[in-house]
Coordinates of C-alpha atoms in Angstrom, one line a residue:
X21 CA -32.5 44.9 -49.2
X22 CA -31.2 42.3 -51.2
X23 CA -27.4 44.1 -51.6
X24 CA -23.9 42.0 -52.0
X25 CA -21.5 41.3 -49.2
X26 CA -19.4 44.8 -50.3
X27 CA -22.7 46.9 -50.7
X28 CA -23.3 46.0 -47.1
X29 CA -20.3 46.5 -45.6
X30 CA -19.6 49.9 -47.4
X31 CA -22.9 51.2 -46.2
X32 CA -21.6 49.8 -42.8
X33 CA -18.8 51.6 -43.3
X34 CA -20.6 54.7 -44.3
X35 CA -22.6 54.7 -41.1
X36 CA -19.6 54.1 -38.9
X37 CA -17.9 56.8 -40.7
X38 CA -20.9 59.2 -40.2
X39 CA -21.3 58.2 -35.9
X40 CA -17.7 59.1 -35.5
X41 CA -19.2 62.6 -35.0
X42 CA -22.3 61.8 -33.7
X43 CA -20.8 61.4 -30.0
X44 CA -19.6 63.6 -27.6
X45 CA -16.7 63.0 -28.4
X46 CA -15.2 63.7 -32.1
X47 CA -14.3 59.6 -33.1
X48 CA -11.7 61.9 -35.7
X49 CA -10.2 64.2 -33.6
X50 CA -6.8 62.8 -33.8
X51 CA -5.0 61.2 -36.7
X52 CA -4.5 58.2 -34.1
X53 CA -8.6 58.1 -34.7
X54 CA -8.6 58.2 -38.4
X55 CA -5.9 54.9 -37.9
X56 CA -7.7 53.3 -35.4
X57 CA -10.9 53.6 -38.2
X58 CA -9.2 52.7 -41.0
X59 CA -8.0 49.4 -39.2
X60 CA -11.8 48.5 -37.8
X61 CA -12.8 48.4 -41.1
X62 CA -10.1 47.2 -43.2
X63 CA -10.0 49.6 -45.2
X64 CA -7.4 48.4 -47.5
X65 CA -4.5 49.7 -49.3
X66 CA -4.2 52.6 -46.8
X67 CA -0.4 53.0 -46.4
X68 CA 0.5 56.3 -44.6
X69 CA -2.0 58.9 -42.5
X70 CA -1.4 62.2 -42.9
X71 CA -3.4 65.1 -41.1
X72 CA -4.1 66.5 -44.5
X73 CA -6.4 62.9 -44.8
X74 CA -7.5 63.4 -41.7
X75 CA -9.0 66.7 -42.5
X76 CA -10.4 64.9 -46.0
X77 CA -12.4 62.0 -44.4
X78 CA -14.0 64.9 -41.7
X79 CA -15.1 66.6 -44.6
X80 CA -16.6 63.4 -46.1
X81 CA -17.8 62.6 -43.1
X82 CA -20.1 65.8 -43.1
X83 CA -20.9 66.0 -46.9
X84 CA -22.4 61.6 -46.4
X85 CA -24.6 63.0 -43.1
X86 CA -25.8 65.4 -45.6
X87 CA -26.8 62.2 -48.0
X88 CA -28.2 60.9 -44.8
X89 CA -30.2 63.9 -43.5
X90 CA -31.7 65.2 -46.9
X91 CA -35.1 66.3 -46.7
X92 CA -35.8 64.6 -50.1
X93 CA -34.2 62.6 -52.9
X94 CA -33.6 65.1 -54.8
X95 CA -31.5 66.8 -52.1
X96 CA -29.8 63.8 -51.9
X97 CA -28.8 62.8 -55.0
X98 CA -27.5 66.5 -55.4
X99 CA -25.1 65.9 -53.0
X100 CA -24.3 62.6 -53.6
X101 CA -23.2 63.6 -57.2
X102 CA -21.2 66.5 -56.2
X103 CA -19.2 64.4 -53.8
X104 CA -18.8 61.9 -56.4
X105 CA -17.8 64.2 -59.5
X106 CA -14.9 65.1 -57.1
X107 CA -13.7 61.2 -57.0
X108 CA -11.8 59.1 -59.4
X109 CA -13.8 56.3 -59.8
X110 CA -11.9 52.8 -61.5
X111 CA -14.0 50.2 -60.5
X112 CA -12.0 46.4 -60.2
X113 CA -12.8 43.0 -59.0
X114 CA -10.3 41.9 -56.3
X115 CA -10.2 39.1 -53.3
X116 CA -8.2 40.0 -50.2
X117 CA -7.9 39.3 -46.6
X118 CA -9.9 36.7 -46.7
X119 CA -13.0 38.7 -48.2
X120 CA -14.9 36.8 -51.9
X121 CA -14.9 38.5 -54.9
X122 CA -15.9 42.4 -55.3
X123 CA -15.6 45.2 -56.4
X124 CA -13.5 48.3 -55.1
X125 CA -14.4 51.9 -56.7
X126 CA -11.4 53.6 -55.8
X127 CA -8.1 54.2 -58.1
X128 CA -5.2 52.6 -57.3
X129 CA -3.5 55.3 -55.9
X130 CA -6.5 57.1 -54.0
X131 CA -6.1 59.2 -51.0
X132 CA -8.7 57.6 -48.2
X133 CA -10.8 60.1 -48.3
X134 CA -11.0 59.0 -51.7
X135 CA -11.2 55.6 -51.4
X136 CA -14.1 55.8 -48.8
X137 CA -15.8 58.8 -51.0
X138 CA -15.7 56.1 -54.1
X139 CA -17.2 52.5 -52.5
X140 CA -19.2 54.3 -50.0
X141 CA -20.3 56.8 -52.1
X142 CA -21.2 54.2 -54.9
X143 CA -23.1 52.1 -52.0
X144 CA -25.4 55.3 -51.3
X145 CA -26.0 55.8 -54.8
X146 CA -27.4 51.8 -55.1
X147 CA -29.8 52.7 -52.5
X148 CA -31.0 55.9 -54.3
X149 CA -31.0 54.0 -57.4
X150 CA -33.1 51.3 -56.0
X151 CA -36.1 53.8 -54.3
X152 CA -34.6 52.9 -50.9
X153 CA -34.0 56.7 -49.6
X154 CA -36.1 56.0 -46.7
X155 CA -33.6 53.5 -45.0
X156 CA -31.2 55.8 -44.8
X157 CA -32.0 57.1 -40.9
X158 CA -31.4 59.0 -37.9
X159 CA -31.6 57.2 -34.8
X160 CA -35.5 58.0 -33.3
X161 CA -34.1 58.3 -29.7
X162 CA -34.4 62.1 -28.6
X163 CA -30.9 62.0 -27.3
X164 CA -29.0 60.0 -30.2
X165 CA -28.0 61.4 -33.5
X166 CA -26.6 58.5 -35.3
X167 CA -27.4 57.5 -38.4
X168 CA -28.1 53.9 -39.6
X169 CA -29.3 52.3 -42.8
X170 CA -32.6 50.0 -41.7
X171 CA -32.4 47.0 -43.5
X172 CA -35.5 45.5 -41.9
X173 CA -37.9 43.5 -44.5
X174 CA -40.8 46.0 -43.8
X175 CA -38.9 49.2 -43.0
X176 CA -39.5 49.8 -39.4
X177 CA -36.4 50.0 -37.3
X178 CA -36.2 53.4 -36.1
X179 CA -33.3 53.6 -33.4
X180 CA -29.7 52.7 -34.4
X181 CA -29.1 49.9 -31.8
X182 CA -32.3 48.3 -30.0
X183 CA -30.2 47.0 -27.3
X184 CA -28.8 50.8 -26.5
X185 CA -31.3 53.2 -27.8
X186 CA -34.4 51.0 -28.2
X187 CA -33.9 49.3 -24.9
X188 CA -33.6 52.7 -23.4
X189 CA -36.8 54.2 -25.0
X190 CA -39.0 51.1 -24.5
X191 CA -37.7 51.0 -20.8
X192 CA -38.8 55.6 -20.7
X193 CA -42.2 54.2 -22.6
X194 CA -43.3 51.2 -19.8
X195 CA -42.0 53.8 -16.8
X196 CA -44.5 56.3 -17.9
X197 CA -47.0 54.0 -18.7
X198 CA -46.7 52.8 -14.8
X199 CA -46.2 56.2 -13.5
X200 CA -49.7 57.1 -15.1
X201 CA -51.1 53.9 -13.9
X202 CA -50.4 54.2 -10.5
X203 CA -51.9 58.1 -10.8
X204 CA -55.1 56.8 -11.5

């Protein structure tokens, strides 16, 4: 998927934002949550939380697993461009904290619920744009609903970590494949 540096990282960020309620636990319960998120991934100028943005970026939060878990593109692009009609979009270049040149969606004085909806939002709509729907995934583990983007060469990651996940279900697959092994 031959994306820049920001298209990466805000599809990164789109799929971190998406697993925060993929756990048990809600990862935006609290506003200390939404904080701790914003700082992981530099989400910049993000001055002051308020619970009001906390209850924003849950809502985001759902309406991207829906971009995620569409049954097909057309679904997808549906609600993709409803949660986009409801952002101000100003696209600018800018370098900061160390990071090249790119481009940031958000206006200057978005909420960040906003400013996610607008970079991540326009990351999603580059991978609907370029045919690449089907990278956009749920985790194949029976246990795991977290969503990744597979950026593979030939499109066949299927679990969201292969060291959690993967790991696990390849170690279920060789048990069974012993278990009926020794039954014979």
């Amino acid at each position: 998927m031959p994306f820049s540096h920001d298209m990466v990282y805000s599809l990164a960020t789109v799929v971190d934002l998406v697993n925060t309620g993929a756990g048990e636990r809600d990862g935006l319960a609290e506003l200390a949550d939404l904080a701790e998120f914003v700082g992981r991934r530099e989400v910049s100028g993000v001055r002051t939380l308020t619970r009001r943005d906390l209850a924003e970026v849950r809502a985001l939060r759902e309406a991207f697993h829906a971009v995620f878990t569409a049954p097909d593109q057309t679904t997808a692009v549906r609600v993709l461009n409803t949660l986009l009609g409801r952002t101000r979009i100003t696209p600018s270049l800018t370098e900061h904290d160390g990071h090249p040149l790119h481009v940031h969606y958000f206006a200057p004085d978005a909420s960040v619920a906003e400013h996610l909806a607008a970079d991540c939002g326009v990351a999603l709509a580059h991978v609907l744009v370029e045919n690449e729907r089907e990278r956009l995934r749920t985790c194949a583990a029976p246990d795991c609903s977290h969503v990744f983007v597979d950026e593979s060469r030939n499109r066949s990651r299927v679990y969201c970590d292969s060291r959690t996940c993967g790991n696990r279900m390849h170690v279920a697959a060789y048990r069974a494949r012993a278990r009926r092994r020794d039954a014979s």
